[in-house]
Short mmCIF file of C-alpha atoms in Angstrom, two decimals:
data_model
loop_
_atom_site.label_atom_id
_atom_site.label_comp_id
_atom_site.label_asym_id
_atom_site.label_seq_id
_atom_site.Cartn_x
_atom_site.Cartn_y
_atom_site.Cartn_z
CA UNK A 1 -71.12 -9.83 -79.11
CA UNK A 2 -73.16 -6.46 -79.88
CA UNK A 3 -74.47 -7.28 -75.85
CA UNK A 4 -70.81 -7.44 -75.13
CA UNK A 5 -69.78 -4.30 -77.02
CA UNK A 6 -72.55 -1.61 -75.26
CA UNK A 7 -71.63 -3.38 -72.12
CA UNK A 8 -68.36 -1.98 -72.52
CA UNK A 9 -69.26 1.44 -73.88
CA UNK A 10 -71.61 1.98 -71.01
CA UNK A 11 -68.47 1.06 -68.63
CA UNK A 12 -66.22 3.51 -70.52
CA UNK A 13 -69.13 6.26 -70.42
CA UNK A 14 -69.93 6.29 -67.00
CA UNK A 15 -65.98 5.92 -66.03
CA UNK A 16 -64.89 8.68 -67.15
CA UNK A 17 -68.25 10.56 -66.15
CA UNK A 18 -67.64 9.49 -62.91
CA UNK A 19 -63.75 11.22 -63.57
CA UNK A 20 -65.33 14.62 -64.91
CA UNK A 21 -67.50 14.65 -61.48
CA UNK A 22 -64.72 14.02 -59.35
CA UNK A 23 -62.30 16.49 -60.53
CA UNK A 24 -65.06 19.25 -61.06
CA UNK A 25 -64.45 19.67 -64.87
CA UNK A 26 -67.58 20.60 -66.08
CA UNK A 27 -71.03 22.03 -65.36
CA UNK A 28 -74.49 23.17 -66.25
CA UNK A 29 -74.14 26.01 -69.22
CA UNK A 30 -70.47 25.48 -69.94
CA UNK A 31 -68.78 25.93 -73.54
CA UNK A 32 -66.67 23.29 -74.18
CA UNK A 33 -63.57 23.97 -76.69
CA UNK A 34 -62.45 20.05 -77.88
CA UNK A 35 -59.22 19.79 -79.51
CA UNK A 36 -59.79 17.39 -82.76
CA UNK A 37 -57.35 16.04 -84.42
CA UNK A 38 -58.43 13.28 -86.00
CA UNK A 39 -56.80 10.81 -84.19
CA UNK A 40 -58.07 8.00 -81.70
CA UNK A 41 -57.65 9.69 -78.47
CA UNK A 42 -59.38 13.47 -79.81
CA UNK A 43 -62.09 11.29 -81.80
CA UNK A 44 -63.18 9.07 -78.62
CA UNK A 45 -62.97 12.65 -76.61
CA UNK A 46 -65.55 14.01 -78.87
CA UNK A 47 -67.87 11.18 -78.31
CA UNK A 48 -67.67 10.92 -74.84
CA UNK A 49 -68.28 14.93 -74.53
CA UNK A 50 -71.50 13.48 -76.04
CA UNK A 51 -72.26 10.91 -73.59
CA UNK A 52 -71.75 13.81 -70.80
CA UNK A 53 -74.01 16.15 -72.86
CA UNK A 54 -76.53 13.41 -71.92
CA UNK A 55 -76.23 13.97 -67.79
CA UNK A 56 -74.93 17.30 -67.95
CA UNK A 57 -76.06 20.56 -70.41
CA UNK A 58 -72.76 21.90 -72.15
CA UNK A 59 -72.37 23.07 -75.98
CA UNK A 60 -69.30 21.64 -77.33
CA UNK A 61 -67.61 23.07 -80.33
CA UNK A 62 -64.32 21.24 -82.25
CA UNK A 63 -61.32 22.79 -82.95
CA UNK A 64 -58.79 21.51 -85.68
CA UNK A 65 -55.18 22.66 -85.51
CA UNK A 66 -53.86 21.54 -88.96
CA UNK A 67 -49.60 22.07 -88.97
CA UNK A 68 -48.49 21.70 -92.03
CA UNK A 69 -46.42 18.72 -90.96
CA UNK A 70 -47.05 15.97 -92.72
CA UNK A 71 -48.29 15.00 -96.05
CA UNK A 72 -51.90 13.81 -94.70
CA UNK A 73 -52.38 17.18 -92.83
CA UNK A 74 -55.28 18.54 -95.23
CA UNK A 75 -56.65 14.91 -95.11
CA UNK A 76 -57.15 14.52 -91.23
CA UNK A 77 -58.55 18.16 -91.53
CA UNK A 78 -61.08 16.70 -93.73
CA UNK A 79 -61.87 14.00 -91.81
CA UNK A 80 -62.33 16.13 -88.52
CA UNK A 81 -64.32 18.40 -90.44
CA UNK A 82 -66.93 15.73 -91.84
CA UNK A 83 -67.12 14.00 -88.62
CA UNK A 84 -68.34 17.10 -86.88
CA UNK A 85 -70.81 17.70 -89.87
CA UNK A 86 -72.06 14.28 -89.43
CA UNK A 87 -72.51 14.80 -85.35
CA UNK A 88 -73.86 18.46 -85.77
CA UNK A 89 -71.16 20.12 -84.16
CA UNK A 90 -69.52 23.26 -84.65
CA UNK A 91 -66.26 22.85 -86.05
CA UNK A 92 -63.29 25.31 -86.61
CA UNK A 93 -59.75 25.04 -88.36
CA UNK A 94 -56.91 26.87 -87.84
CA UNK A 95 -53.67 26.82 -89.10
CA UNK A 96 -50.37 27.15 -87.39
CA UNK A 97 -46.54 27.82 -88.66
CA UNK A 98 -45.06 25.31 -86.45
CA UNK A 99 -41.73 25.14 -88.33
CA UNK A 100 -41.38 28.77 -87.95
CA UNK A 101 -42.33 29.13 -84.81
CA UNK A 102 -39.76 25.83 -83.29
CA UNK A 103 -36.68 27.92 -85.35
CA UNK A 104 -37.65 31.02 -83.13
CA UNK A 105 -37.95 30.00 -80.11
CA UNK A 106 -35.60 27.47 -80.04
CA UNK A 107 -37.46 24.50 -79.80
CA UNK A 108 -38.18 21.33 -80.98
CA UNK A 109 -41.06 20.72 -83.12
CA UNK A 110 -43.36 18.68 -80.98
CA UNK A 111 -43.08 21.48 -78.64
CA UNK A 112 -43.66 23.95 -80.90
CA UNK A 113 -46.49 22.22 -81.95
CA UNK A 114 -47.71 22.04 -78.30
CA UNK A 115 -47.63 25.81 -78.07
CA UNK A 116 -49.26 26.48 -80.84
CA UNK A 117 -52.58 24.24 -79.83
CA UNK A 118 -52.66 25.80 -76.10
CA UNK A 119 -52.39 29.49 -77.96
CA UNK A 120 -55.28 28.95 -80.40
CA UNK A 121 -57.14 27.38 -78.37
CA UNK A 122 -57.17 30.15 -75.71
CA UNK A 123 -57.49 32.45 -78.25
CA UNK A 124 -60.39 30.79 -79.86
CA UNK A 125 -61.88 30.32 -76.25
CA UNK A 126 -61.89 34.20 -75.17
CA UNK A 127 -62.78 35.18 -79.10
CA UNK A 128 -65.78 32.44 -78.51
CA UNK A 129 -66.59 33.04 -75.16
CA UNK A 130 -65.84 29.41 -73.94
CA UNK A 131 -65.38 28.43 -70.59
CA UNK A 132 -63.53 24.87 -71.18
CA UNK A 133 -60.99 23.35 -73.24
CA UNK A 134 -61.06 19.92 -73.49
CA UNK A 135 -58.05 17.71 -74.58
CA UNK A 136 -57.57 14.27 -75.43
CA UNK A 137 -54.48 13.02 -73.38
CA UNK A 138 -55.41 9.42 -71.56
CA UNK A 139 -53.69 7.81 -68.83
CA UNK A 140 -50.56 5.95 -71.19
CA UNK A 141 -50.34 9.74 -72.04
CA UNK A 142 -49.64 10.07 -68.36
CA UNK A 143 -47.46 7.50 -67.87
CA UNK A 144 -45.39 8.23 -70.56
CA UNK A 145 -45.15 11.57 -69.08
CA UNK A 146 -43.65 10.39 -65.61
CA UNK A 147 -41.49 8.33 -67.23
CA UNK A 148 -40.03 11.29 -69.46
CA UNK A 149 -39.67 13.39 -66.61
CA UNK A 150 -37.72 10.55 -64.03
CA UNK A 151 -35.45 9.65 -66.97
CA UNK A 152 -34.12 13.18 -67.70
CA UNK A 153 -34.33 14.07 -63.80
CA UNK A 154 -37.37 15.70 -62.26
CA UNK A 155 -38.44 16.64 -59.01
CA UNK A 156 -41.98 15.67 -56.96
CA UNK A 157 -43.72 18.34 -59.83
CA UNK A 158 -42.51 16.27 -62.48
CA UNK A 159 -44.17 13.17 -61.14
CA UNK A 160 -47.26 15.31 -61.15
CA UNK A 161 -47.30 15.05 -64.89
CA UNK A 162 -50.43 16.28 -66.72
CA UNK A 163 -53.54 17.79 -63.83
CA UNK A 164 -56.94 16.68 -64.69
CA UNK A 165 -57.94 20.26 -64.65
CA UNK A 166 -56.05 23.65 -65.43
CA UNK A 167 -57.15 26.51 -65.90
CA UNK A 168 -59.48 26.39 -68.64
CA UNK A 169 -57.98 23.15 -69.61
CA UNK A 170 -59.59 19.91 -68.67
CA UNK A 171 -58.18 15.92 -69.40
CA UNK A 172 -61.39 13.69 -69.45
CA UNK A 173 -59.54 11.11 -71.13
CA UNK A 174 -56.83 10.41 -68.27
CA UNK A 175 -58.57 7.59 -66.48
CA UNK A 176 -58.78 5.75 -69.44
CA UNK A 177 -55.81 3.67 -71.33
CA UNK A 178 -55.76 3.61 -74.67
CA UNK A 179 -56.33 0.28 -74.92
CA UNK A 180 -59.98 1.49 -73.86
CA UNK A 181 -59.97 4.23 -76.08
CA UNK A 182 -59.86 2.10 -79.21
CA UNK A 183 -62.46 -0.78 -77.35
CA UNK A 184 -65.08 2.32 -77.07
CA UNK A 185 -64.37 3.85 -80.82
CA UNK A 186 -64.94 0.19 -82.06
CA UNK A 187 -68.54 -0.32 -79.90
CA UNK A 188 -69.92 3.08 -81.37
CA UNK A 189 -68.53 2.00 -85.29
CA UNK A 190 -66.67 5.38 -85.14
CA UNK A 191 -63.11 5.42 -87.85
CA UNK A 192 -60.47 7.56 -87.24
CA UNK A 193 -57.04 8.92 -88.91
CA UNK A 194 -53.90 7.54 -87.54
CA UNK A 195 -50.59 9.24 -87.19
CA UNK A 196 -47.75 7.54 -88.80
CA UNK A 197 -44.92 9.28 -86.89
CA UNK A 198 -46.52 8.06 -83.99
CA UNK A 199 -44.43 4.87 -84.63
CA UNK A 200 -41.48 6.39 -85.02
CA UNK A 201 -39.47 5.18 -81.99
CA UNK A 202 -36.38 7.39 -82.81
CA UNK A 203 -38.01 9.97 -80.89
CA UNK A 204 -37.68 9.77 -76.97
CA UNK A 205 -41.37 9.89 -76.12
CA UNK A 206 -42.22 7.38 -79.17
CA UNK A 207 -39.74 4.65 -77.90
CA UNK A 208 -41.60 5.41 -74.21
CA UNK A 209 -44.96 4.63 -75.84
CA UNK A 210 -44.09 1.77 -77.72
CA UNK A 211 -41.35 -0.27 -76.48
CA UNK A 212 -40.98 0.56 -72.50
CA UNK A 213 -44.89 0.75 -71.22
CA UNK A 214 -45.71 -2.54 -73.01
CA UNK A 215 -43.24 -4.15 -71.57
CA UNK A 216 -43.42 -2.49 -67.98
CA UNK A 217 -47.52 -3.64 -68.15
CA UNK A 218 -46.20 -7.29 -69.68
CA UNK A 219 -43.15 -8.18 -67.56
CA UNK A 220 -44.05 -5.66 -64.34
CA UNK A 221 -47.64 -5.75 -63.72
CA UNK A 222 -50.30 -5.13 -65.74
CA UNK A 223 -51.35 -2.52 -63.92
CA UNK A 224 -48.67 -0.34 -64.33
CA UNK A 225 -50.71 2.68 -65.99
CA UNK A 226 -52.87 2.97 -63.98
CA UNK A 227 -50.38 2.23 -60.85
CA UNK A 228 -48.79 5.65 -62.59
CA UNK A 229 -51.74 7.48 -63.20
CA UNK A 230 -52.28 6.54 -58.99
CA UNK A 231 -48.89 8.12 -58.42
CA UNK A 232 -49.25 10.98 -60.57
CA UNK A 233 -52.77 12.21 -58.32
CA UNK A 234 -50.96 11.78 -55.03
CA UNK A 235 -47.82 13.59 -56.52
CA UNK A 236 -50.35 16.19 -57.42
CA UNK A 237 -51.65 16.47 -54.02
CA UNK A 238 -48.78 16.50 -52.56
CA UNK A 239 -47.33 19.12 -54.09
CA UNK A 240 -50.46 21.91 -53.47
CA UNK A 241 -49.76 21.24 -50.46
CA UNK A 242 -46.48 21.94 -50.40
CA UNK A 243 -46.64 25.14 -52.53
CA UNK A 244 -48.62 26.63 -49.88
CA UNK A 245 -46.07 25.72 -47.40
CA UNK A 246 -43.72 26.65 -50.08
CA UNK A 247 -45.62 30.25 -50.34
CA UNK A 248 -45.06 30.62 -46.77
CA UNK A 249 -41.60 30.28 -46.74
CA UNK A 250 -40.92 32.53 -49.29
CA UNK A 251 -42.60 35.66 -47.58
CA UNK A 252 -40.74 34.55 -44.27
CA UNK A 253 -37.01 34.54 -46.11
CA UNK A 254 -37.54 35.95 -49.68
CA UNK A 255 -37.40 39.87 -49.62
CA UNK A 256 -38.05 41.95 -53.31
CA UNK A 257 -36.68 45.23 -53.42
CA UNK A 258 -35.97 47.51 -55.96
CA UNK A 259 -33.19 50.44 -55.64
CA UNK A 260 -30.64 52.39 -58.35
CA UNK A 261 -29.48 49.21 -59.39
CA UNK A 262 -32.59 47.64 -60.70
CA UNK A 263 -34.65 44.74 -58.99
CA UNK A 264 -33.20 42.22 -56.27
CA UNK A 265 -34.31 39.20 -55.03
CA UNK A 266 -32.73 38.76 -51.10
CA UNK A 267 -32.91 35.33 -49.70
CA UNK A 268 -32.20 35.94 -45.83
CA UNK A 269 -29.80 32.97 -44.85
CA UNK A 270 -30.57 33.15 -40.67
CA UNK A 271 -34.41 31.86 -41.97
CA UNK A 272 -33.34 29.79 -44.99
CA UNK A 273 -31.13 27.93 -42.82
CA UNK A 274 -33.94 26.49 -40.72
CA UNK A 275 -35.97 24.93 -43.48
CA UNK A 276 -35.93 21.45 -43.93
CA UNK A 277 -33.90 20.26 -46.91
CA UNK A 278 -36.43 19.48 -49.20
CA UNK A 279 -38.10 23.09 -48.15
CA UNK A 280 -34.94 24.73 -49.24
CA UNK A 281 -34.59 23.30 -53.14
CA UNK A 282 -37.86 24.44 -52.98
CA UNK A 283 -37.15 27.81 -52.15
CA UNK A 284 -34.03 28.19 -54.34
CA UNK A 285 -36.00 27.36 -57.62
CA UNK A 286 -38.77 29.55 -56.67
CA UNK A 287 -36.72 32.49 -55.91
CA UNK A 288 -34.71 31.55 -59.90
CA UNK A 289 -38.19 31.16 -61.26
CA UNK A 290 -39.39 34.24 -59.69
CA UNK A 291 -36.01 36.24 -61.27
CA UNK A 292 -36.06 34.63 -64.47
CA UNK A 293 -39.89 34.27 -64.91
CA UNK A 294 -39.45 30.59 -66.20
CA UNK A 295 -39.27 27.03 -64.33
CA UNK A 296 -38.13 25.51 -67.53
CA UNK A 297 -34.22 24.51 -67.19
CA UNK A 298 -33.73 25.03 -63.81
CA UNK A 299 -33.15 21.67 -62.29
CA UNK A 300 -31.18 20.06 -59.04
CA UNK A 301 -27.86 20.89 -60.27
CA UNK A 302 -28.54 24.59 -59.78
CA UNK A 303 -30.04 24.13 -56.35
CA UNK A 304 -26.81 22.43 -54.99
CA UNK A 305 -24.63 24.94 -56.78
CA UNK A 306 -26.89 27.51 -54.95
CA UNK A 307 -26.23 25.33 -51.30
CA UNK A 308 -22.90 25.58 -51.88
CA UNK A 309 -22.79 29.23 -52.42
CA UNK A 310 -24.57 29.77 -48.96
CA UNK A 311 -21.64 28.56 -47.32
CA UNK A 312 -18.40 30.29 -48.94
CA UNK A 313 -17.03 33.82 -48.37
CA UNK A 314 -19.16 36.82 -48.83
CA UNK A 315 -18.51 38.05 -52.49
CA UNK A 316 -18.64 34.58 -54.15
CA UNK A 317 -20.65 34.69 -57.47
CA UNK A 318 -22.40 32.28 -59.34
CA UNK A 319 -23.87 32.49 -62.93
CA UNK A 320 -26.56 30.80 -63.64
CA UNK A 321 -29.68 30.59 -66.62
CA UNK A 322 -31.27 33.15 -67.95
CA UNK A 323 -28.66 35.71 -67.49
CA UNK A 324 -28.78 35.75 -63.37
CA UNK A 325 -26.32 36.22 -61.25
CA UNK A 326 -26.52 34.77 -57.19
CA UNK A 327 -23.45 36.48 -55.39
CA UNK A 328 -23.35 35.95 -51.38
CA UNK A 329 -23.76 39.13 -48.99
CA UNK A 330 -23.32 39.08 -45.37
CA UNK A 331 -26.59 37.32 -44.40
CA UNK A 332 -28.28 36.98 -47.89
CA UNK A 333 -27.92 35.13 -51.33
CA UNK A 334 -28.97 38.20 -54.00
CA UNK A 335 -30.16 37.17 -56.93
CA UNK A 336 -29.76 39.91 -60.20
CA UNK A 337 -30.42 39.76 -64.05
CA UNK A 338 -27.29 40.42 -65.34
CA UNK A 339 -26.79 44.15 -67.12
CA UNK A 340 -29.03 45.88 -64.78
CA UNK A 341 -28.21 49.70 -64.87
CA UNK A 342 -25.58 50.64 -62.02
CA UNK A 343 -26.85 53.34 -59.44
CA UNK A 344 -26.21 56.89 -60.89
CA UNK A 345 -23.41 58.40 -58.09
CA UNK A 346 -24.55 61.25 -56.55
CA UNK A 347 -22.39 64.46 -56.23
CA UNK A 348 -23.79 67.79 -55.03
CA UNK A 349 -21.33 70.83 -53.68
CA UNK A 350 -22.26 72.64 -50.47
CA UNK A 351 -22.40 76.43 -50.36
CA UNK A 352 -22.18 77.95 -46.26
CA UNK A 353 -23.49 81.12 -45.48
CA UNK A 354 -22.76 81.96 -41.54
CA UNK A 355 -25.84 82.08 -39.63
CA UNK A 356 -28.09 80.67 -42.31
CA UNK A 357 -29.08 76.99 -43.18
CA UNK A 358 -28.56 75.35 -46.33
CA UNK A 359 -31.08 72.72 -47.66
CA UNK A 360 -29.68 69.82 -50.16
CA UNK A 361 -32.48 67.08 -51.45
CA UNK A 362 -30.96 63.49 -50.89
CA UNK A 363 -32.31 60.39 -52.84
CA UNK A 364 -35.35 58.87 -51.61
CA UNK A 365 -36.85 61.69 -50.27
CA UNK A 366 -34.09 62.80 -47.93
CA UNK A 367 -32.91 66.07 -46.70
CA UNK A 368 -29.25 67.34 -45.59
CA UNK A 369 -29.78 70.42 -43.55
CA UNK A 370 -26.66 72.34 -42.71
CA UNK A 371 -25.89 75.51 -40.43
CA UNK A 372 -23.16 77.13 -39.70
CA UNK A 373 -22.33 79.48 -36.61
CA UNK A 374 -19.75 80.80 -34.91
CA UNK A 375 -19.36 79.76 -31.44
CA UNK A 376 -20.09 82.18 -28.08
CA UNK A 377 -17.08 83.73 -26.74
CA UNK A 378 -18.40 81.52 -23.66
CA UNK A 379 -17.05 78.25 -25.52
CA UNK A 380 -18.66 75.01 -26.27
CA UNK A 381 -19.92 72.45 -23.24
CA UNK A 382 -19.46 69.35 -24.31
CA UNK A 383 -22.55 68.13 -22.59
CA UNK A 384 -24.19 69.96 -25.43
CA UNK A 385 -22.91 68.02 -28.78
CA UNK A 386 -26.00 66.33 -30.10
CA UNK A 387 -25.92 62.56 -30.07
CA UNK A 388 -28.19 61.56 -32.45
CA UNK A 389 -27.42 59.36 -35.53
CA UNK A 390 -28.66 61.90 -37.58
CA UNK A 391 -27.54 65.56 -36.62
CA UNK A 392 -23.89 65.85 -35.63
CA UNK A 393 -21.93 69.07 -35.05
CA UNK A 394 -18.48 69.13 -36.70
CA UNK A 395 -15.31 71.41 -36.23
CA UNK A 396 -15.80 73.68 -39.15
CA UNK A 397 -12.35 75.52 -39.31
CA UNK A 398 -10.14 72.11 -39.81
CA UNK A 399 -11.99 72.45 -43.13
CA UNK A 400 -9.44 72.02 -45.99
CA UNK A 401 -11.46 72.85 -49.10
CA UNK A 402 -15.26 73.04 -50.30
CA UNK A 403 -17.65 70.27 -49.11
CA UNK A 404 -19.03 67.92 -51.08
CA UNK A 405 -21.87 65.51 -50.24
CA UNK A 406 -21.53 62.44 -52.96
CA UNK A 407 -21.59 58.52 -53.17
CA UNK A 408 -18.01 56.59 -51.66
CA UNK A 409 -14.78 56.26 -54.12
CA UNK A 410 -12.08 54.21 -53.60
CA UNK A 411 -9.21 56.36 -51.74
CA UNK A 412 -12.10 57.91 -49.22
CA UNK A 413 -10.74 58.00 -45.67
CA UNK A 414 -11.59 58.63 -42.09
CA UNK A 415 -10.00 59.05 -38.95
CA UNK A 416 -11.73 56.10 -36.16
CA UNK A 417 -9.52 57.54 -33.40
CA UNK A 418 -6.62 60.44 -33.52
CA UNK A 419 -4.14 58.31 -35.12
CA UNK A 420 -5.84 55.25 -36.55
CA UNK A 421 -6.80 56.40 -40.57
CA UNK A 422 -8.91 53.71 -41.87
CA UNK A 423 -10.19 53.50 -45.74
CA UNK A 424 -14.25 54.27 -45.97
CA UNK A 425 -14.54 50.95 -48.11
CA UNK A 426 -13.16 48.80 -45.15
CA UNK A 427 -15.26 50.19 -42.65
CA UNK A 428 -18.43 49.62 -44.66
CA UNK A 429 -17.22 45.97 -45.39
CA UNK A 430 -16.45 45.86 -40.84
CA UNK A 431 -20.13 47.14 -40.77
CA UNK A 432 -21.60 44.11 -43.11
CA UNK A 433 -23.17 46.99 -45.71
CA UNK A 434 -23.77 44.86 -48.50
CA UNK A 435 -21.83 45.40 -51.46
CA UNK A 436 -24.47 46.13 -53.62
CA UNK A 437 -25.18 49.02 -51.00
CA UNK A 438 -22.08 50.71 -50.67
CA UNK A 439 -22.98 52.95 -53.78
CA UNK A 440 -25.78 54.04 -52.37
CA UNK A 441 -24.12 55.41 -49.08
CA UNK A 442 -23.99 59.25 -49.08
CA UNK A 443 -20.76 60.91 -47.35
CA UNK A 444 -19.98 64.63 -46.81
CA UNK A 445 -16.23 64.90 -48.07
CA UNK A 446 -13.40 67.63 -47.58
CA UNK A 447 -11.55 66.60 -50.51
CA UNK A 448 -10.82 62.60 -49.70
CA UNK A 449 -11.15 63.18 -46.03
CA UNK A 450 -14.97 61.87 -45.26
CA UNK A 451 -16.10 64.22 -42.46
CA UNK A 452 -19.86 62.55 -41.79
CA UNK A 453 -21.07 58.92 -43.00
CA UNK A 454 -24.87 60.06 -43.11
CA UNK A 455 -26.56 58.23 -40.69
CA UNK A 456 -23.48 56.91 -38.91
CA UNK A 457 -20.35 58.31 -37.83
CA UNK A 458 -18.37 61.63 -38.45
CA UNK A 459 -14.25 61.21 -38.77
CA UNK A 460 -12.38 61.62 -35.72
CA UNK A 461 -10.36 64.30 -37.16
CA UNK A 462 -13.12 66.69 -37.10
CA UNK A 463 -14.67 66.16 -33.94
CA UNK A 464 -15.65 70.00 -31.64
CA UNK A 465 -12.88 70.38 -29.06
CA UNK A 466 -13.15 73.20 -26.82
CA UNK A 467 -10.71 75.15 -29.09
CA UNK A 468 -13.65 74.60 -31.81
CA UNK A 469 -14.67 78.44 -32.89
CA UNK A 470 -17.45 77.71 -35.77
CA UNK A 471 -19.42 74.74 -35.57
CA UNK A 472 -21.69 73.19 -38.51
CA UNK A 473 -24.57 71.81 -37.85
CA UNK A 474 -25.47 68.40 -40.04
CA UNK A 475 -28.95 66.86 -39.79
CA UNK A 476 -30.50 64.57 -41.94
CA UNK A 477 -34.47 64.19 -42.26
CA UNK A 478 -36.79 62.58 -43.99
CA UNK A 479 -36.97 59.38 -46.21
#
């Protein structure tokens, strides 16, 4: 029996060895942080850290995150505490306010919980100067993990579940069921607390645990675990490949920019429309995690409600988490956090002196430059008027009032030929300037009569004839 029992230990040591090795997790001169809570699972971690010490020089020290939870809290903290003292290990305890902390953020107490391990722990880790934090999760762990994440609807990631390695943080544990856990803490005599919420099966992840994985490895296959556990590594694979594909994509069709109106996220639809469908969920949640700086909430039903704004009329809006807005632009899905600051309009008056040019500084680094002269008694030759995009000559005398160079209002209007008046706002909506753009335009006004659309056209009405007798000069530079 005792032959039978260090058998078995040696098999459980130099499996999950053989698991550290493959997935890199530790080496020579590391300083291993090991979550201890007194339970099975953090108990058998400890003593297998040992075994590696063995093959591989680490110093480990224990960490004990005591909640406040339940009434046995200060009693596994004792335990954890003597248990290190009997193997000569470092051991720390720290306390957390997870009650507190689940009321403000909003969550529920096992994740609260969660959060407030991973944050000690780091913090412990930089204040110590380790290089590893070790965790006990084993592969029914995992598989209770994928099932969680099918059952409430998850995506390739979520099939991922827990990676042997992040970061800092490494999973020894997850090649072994806990079924082995318990054979191994049993072969080297070792006790350890148990957790009597554990068998609670009112909670989701408790009723996974006990009730649905026995009877997937009893009625299914008894290899159903580690079948999972399988799944969960080619998942993983899977998807770093895909996130560099992913990465790809985004530079190729996601554009950031940042103007008067705060930050914008531009998905361009002419290259988002020749991803492959799977590419393009893809893209949509990155671009919402990007904006919102979380993945958590954002699921298929905003991806499809994203599809389905890429193909209605430019203007359509959608709300979605975390206070963004998605409308649809001419050849572009914007995403915005809601409340941004609206650009500042821009309004400067122009002051002509005959024969001398007037300077006006533009936003971004722009500069109107305008002269005004009277025209030779010879006349004007028409082969003459500039045609650039950016200096036009005007017909100064059919000036009504002062000029004004400011941003587009509502009643603004141009002449496109002698008799056709048009409104400014429909001819930047004919020329596809995004609505989140218009504001930004700049237009040299006589009143409401737009004279020059910088950069683009000047109305009709004020074009140089041959009767023209002072001309002004517009350029625009810079920027």
């Amino acid at each position: 029996m005792e032959n039978t029992a260090l058998k078995k230990k040696k098999e459980i040591e130099e499996k999950v060895f053989s698991y550290v090795e493959k997935h890199h997790m530790l080496a020579a001169g590391d300083h291993v942080l090991c979550g201890l809570s007194g339970g099975a699972d953090s108990v058998c971690l400890l003593y297998l850290l040992l075994a590696i010490r063995k093959h591989i020089p680490i110093t480990i020290t224990a960490v004990h995150v005591n909640h406040r939870l339940r009434e046995e809290a200060d009693a596994d903290e004792a335990f954890a505490q003597q248990l290190c003292s009997k193997l000569g290990l470092p051991f720390y305890r720290e306390e957390a306010d997870v009650k507190a902390m689940a009321k403000a953020e909003g969550m529920t107490l096992e994740e609260a919980g969660r959060m407030a391990r991973y944050q000690i722990f780091e913090q412990l880790a930089d204040k110590l100067k380790a290089t590893k934090i070790a965790v006990a999760h084993h592969a029914n762990d995992q598989a209770e993990t994928l099932l969680f994440h099918l059952c409430r609807g998850s995506g390739l990631t979520g099939l991922v579940g827990m990676r042997p390695v992040r970061e800092q943080i490494i999973r020894p544990l997850l090649c072994l069921k806990r079924e082995e856990i318990e054979v191994y803490l049993q072969a080297v005599g070792q006790s350890y607390v148990t957790d009597a919420t554990n068998a609670d099966s009112t909670f989701a992840r408790n009723a996974l645990r006990n009730q649905v994985i026995p009877v997937l490895e009893e009625k299914v296959s008894s290899g159903s675990v580690a079948h999972m556990g399988q799944m969960a590594e080619i998942a993983g694979l899977a998807c770093d490949y895909l996130e560099d594909c992913l990465q790809k994509e985004l530079e190729r069709c996601a554009k950031a920019e940042e103007g008067d109106n705060g930050s914008c996220l531009r998905l361009i639809l002419p290259a988002f429309d020749m991803l492959h469908p799977y590419m393009k969920g893809q893209v949509l949640l990155a671009c919402l995690a990007e904006v919102s700086g979380s993945r958590k909430d954002l699921a298929n039903v905003h991806v499809q409600a994203l599809l389905s704004l890429c193909g209605k009329q430019v203007g359509s809006r959608l709300d979605l988490p975390y206070e963004i807005l998605a409308y649809r632009s001419y050849d572009s899905i914007c995403f915005v956090k809601k409340g941004q600051k609206r650009a500042e309009r821009f309004e400067r008056e122009i002051r002509l002196t005959d024969g001398v040019e007037s300077r006006i500084a533009l936003p971004g680094g722009k500069n109107l430059l305008l002269l005004l002269r009277k025209v030779p008694q010879a006349g004007i030759s028409m082969e003459n008027i500039p045609r650039k995009a950016y200096t036009k000559w005007i017909d100064y005398d059919k000036i009504n009032g002062s000029l004004v160079i400011r941003s587009p209002q509502a009643d603004d209007f141009f002449y496109f030929s002698d008799k056709n008046r048009k409104l400014v706002k429909d001819y930047m909506v004919n020329e596809k300037i995004p609505k989140e753009d218009r504001e930004k335009q700049l237009l040299l006004m006589d009143g409401s009569h737009m004279v020059y659309f910088l950069g683009r056209r000047i109305s009709n009405y004020y074009k140089v004839t041959e009767d023209t007798r002072h001309i002004l000069e517009i350029t625009v530079t810079g920027g």
